[in-house]
Short mmCIF file of C-alpha atoms and ligand atoms in Angstrom, two decimals:
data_model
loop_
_atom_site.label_atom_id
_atom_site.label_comp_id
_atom_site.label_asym_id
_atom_site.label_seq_id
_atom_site.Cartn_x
_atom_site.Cartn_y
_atom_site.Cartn_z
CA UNK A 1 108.75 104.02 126.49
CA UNK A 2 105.12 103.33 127.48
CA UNK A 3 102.77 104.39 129.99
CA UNK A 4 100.52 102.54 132.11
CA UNK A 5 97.82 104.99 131.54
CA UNK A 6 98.27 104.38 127.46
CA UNK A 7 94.85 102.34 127.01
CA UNK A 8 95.38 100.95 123.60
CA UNK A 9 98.77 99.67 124.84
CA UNK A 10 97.31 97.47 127.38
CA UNK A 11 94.85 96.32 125.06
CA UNK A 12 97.56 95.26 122.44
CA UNK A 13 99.17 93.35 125.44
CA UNK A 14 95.83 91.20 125.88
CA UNK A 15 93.91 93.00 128.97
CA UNK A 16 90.16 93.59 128.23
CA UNK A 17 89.00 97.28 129.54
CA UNK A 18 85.75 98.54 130.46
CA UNK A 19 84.48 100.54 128.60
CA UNK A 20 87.00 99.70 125.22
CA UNK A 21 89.69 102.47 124.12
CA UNK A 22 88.44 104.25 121.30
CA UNK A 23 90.27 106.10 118.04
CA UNK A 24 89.06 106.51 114.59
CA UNK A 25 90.95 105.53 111.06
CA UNK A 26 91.54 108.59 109.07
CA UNK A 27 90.69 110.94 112.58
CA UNK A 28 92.72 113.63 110.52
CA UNK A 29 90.68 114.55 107.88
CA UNK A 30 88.27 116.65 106.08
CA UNK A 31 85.03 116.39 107.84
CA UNK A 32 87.25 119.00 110.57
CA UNK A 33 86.75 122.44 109.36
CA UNK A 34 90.36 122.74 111.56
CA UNK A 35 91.49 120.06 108.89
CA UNK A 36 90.68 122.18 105.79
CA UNK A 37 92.00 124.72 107.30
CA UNK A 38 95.30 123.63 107.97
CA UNK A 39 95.32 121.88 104.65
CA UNK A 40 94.99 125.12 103.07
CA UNK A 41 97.68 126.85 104.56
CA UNK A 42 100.31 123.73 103.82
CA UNK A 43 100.34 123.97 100.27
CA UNK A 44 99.82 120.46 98.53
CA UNK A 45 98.70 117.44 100.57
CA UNK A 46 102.35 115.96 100.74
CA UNK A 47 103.81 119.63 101.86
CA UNK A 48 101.25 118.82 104.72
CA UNK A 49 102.75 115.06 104.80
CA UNK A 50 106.43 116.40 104.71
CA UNK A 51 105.81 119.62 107.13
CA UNK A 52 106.18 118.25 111.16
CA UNK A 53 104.80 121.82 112.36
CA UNK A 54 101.59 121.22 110.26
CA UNK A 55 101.52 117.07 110.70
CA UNK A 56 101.47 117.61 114.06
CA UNK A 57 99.16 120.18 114.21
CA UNK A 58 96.36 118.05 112.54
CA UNK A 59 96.85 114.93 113.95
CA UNK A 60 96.47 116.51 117.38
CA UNK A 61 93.16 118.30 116.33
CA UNK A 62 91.06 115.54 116.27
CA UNK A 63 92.77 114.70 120.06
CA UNK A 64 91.41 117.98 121.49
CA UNK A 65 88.07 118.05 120.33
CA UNK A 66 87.68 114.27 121.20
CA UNK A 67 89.85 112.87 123.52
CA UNK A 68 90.28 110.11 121.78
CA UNK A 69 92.65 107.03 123.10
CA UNK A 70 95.39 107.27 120.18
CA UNK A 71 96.82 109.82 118.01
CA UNK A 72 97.71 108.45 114.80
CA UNK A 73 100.65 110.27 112.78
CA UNK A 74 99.30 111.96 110.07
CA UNK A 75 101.07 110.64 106.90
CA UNK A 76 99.93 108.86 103.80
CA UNK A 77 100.94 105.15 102.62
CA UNK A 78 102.31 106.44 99.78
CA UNK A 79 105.31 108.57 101.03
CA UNK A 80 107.30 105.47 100.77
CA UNK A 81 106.61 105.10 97.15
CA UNK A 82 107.06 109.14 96.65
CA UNK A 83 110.93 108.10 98.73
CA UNK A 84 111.05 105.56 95.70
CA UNK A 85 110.95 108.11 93.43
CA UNK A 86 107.73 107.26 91.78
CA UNK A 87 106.65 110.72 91.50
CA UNK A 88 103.88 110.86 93.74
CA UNK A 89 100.89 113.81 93.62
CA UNK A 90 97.23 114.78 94.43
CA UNK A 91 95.68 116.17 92.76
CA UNK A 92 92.50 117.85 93.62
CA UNK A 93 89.21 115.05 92.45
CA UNK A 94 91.53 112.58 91.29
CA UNK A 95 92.87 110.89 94.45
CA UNK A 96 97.00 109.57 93.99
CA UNK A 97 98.60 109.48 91.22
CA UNK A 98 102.40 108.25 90.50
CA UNK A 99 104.20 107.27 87.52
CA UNK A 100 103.36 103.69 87.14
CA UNK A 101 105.69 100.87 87.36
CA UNK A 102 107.05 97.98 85.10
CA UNK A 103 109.35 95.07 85.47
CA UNK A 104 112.58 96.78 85.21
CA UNK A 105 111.55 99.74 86.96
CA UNK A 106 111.10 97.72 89.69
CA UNK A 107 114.39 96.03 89.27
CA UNK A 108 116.16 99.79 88.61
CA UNK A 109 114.41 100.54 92.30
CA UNK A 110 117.07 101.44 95.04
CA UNK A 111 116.35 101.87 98.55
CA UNK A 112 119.35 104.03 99.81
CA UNK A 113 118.22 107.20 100.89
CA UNK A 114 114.72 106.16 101.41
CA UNK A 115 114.77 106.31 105.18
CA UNK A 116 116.56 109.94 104.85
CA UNK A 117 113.49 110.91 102.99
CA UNK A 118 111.59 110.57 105.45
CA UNK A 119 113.25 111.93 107.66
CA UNK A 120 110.60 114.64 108.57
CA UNK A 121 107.99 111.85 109.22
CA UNK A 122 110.20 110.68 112.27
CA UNK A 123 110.73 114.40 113.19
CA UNK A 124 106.82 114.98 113.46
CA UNK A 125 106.84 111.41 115.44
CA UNK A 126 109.00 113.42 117.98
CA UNK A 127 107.04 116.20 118.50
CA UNK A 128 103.98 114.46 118.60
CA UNK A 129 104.90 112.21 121.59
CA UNK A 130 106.67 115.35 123.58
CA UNK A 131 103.14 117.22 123.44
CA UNK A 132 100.48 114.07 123.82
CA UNK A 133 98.72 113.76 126.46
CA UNK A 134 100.85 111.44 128.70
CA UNK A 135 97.75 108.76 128.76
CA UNK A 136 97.41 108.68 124.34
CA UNK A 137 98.91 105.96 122.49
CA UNK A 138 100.91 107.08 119.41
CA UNK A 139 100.28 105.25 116.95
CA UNK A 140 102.68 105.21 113.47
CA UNK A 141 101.42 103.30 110.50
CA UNK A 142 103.08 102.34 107.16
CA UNK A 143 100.56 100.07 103.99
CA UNK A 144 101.19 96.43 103.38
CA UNK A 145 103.43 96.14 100.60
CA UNK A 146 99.81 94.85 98.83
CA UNK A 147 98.23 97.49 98.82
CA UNK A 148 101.12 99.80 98.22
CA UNK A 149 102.52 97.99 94.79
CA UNK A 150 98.59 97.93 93.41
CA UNK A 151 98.94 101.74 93.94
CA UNK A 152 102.97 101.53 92.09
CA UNK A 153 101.79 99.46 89.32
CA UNK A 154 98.86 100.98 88.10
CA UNK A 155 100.00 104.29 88.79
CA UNK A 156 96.68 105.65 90.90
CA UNK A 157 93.59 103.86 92.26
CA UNK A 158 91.26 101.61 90.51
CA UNK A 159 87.86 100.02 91.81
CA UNK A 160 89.17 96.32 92.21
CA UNK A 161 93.12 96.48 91.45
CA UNK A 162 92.92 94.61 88.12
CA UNK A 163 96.42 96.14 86.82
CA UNK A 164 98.29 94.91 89.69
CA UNK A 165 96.51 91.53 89.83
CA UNK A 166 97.35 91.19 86.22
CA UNK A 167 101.10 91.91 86.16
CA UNK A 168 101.03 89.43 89.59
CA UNK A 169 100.48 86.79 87.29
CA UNK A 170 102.01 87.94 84.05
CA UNK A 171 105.40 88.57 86.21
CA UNK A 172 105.58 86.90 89.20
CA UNK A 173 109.16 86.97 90.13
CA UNK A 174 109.69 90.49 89.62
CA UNK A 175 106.17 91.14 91.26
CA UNK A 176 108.12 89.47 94.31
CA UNK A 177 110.73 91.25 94.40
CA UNK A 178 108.70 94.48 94.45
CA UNK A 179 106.69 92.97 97.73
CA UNK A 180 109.90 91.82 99.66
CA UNK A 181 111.38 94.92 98.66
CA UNK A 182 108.71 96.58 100.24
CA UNK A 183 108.41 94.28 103.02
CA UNK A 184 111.86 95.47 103.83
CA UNK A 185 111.76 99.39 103.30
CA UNK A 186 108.52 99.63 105.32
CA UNK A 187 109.95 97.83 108.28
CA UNK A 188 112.66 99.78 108.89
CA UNK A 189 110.82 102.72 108.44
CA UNK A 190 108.69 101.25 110.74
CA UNK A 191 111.46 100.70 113.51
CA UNK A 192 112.48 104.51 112.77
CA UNK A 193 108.63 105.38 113.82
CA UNK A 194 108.89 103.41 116.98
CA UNK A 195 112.81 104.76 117.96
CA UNK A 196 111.44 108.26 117.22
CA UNK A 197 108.64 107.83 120.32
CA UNK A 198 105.79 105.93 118.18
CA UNK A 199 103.82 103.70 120.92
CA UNK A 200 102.67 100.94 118.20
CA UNK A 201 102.05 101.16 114.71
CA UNK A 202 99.43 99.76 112.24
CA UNK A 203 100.06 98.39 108.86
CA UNK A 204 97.05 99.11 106.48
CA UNK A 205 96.23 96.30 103.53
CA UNK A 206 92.92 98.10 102.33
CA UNK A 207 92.93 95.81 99.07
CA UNK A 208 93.35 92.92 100.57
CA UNK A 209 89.86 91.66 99.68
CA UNK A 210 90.62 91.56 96.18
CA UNK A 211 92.61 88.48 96.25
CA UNK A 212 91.94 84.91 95.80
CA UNK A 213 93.21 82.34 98.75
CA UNK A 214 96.43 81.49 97.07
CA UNK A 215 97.36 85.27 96.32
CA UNK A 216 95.92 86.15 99.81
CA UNK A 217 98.46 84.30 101.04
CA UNK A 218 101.29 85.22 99.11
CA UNK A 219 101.06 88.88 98.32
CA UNK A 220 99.11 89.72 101.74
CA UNK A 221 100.08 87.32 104.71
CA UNK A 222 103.54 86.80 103.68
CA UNK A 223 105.03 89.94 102.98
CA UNK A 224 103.04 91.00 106.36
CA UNK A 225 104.80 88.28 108.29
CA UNK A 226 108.18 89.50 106.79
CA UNK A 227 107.54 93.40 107.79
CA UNK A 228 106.48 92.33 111.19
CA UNK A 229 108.97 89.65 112.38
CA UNK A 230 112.16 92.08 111.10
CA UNK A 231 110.63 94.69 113.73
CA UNK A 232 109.74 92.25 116.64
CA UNK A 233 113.41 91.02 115.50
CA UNK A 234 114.83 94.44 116.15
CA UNK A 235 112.35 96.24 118.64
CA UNK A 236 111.11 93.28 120.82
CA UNK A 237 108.81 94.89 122.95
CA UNK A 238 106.91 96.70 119.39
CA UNK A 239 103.25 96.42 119.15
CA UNK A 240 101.39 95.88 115.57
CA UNK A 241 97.75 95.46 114.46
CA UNK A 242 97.60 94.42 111.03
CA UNK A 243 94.31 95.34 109.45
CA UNK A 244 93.53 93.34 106.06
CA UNK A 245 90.39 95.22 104.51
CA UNK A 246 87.79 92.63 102.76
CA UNK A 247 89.94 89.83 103.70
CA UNK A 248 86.36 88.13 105.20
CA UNK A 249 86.83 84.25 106.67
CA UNK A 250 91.11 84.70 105.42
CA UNK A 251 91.40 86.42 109.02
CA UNK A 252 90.56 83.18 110.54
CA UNK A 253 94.57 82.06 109.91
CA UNK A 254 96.00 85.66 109.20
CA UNK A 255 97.20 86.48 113.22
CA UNK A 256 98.85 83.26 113.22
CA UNK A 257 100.30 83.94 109.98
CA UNK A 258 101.67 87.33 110.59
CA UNK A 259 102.26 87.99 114.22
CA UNK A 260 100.15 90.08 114.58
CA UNK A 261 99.32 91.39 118.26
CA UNK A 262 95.80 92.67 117.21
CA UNK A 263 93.81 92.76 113.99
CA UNK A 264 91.72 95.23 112.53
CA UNK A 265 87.61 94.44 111.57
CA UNK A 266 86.06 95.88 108.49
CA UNK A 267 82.92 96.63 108.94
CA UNK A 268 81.61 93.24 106.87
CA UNK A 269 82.78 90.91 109.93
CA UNK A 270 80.12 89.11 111.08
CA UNK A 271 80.33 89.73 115.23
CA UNK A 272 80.37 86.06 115.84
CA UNK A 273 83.30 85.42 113.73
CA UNK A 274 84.94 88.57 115.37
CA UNK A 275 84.14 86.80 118.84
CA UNK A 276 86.28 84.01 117.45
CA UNK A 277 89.10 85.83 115.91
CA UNK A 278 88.65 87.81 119.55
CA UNK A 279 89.53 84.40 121.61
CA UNK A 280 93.04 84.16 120.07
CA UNK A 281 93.93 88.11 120.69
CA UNK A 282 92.77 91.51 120.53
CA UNK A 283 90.58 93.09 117.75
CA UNK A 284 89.72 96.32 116.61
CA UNK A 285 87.13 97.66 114.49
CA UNK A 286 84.44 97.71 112.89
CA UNK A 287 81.91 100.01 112.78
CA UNK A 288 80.44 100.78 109.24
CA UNK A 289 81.37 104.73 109.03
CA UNK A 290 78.43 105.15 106.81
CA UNK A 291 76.49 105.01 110.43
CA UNK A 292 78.85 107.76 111.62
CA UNK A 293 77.42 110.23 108.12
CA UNK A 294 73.57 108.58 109.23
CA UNK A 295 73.74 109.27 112.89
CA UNK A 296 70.95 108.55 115.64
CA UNK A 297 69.64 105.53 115.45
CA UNK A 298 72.01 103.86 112.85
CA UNK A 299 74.88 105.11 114.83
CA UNK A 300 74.07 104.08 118.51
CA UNK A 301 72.49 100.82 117.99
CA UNK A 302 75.58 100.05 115.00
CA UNK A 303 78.35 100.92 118.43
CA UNK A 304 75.63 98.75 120.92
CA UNK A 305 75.96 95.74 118.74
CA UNK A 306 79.87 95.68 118.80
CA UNK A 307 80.22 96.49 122.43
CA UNK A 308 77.95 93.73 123.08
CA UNK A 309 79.81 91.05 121.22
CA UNK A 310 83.38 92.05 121.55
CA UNK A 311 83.15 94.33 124.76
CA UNK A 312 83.95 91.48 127.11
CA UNK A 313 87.19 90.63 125.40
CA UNK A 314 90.63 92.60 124.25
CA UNK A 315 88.61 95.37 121.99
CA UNK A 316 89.75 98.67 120.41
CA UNK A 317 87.36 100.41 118.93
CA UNK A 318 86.78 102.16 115.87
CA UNK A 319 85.18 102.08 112.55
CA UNK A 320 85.70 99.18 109.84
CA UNK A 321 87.35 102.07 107.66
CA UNK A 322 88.36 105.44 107.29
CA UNK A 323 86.01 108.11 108.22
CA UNK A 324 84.49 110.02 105.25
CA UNK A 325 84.62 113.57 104.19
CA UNK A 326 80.73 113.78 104.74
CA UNK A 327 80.56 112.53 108.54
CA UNK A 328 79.16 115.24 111.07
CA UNK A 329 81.47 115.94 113.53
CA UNK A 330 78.73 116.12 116.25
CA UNK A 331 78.24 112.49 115.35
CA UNK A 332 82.06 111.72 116.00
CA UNK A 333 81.32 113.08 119.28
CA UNK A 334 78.37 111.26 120.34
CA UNK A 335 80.17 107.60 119.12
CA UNK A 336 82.41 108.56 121.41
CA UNK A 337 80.07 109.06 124.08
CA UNK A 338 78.44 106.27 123.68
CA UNK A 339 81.61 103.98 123.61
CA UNK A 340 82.77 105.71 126.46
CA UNK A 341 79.43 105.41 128.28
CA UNK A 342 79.43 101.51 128.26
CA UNK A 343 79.30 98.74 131.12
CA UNK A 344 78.14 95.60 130.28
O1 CP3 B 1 94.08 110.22 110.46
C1 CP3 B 1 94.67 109.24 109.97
O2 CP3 B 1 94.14 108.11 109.87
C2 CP3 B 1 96.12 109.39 109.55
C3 CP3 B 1 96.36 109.76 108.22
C4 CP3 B 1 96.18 108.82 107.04
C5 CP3 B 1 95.88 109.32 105.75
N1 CP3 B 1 95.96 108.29 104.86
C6 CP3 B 1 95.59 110.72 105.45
C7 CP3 B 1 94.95 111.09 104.17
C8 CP3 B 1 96.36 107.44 106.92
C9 CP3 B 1 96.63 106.40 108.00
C10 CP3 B 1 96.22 107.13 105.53
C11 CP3 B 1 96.37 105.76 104.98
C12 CP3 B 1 96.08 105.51 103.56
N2 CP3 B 1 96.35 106.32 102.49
C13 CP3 B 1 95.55 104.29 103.07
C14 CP3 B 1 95.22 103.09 103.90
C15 CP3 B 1 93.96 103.27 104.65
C16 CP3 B 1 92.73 103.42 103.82
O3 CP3 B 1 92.08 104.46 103.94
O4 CP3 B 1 92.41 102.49 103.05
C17 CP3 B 1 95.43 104.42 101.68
C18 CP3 B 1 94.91 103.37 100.72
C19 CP3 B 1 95.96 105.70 101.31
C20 CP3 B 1 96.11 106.26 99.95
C21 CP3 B 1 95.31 107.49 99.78
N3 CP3 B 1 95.59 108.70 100.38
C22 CP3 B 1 94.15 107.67 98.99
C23 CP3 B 1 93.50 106.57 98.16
C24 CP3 B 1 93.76 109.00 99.13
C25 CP3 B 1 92.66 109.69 98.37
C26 CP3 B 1 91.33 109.38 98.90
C27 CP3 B 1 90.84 110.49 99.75
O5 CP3 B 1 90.28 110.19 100.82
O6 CP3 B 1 90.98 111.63 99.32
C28 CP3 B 1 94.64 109.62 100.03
C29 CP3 B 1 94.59 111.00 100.50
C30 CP3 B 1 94.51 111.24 101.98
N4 CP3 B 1 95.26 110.60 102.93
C31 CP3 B 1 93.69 112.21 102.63
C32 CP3 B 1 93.97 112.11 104.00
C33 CP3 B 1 93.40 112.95 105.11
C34 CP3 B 1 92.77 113.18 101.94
C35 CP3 B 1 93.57 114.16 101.13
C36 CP3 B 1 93.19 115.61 101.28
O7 CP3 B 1 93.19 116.15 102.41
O8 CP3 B 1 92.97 116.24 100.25
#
């Protein structure tokens, strides 16, 4: 059920606000001592993933200290591949790391007992929405099945997703079937997020600007359009913003393509092309966070220039990315006075 006073929910349904809802990708995270801290105490980083008393614990901390307009569930992408079975870690300075995939794995993949899984996901969900602030969105979030299989294949992360773009090519009908599969798993998981008190959700496709037009289409817009009509089919009233990193003057079509309510800005958007993207729905984005780690100047004037192109339209904002390990949190806190701050 939503609230009137949920900002980012009126947004998604096309009303501009003055000044623009704020939250911040990756919110939860190590630049919060409180973060560390927590992370400590959990054990590994999918014990904290798995663990609704600790989930909830750090995706409210960056709520207290900022107010911000959403909570996002603290997760990863990659529980649904670690519900495949892919045996998924991190491990300290090497980032995520499965066992990789080939074409009969992915024909050997079964998705019963996926949902079950994650069953303590949907459990931290539930908590999170009893002790919100009645006025903060909840937001859930699952990846594009993109940007999840480049993680499957190759087996951890890689600087422009070469493996997976090869074996795209080399097998493209069981590279399908691993995307629709996807496509499928991740919206019903989806649908559990929003039945267990999730306001909207996101769906992340951080590699999407690694792929030519053809493949954009194909292994980005499609499955996306798949994953978001079977939850408007099921939940009408769901909210999505799909947010397609790098996926530069592809965005122009990729709303209409997916159904999106609201898409998300990296940072390398030029504002008048977000202005146009803006008069056919709601945006968010796209602050470079590399001004939130410089601060003063670099920080305000970097927030001045979006609110003045986008702030007279549907606008969430935040930054083009996730927020790194190295931002100040005393710089978090003066974005957010600034956004907060604004009138045209
Ligand atoms: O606060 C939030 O935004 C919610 C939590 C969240 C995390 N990951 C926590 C996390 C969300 C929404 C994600 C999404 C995610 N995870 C994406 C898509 C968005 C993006 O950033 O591009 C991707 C590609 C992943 C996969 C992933 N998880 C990578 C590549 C890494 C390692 C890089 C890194 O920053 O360490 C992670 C780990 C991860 N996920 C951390 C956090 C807070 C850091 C792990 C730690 O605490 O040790």
């Amino acid at each position: 059920m939503s609230d009137e006073r949920r900002k980012i929910m009126r947004v998604l349904s096309g009303e501009t606000l003055t000044p623009p809802p704020v939250w911040l990708m990756r919110q939860a995270g190590r630049y919060l001592p409180e973060y560390r801290e927590t992370r400590a105490k959990a054990g590994s980083f999918l014990d904290l993933c798995y663990s609704p008393e600790h989930a909830v614990e750090v995706t409210l901390q960056p709520i207290r200290r900022y107010g911000f307009d959403a909570a996002i569930l603290f997760s990863d992408i990659l529980v649904v591949p670690d519900a495949l079975k892919r045996n998924v870690r991190f491990t300290e300075g090497h980032g995520p790391e499965m066992d990789p995939i080939d074409e009969a794995g992915i024909l050997a993949l079964k998705l019963d007992g996926v949902i079950a899984h994650l069953a303590p996901v949907m459990e931290t969900v539930r908590r999170l929405r009893a002790e919100l602030p009645a006025e903060t969105t909840l937001l859930g979030f699952c990846g594009a099945p993109w940007t999840v299989a480049t993680y499957m294949i190759a087996g951890h992360g890689t600087p422009d997703q070469a493996p997976a773009r090869l074996f795209a090519y080399r097998y493209p009908e069981a590279f399908e079937h691993l995307l629709m599969l996807l496509a499928d798993i991740s919206a019903e998981y989806l649908v559990a997020q929003i039945d267990a008190g999730a306001d909207a959700v996101q769906i992340f496709d951080s590699w999407a600007g690694v792929l030519g037009e053809r493949e954009f289409e194909a292994f980005a817009a499609k499955p996306v359009a798949r994953i978001i009509a079977s939850v408007k089919a099921q939940r009408p009233n769901a909210r999505i913003i799909a947010f397609a990193k790098g996926a530069g003057y592809q965005l122009k079509t990729y709303r209409q393509k997916t159904g999106a309510d609201a898409i998300g800005l990296d940072w390398s958007v030029p504002l008048a092309f977000a202005q146009e993207l803006q008069k056919e729905g709601p945006v968010q984005g796209n602050l470079d966070p590399m001004r939130v780690v410089a601060g003063g100047n670099a920080l305000q004037s970097g927030i001045d220039d979006i609110l003045g192109h986008l702030g007279d339209g549907p606008l969430i904002f935040n930054l083009g990315h996730g927020i790194t390990p190295q931002a100040d949190p005393a710089n978090v806190a003066a974005l957010v006075e600034r956004v907060r701050g604004w009138r045209r």
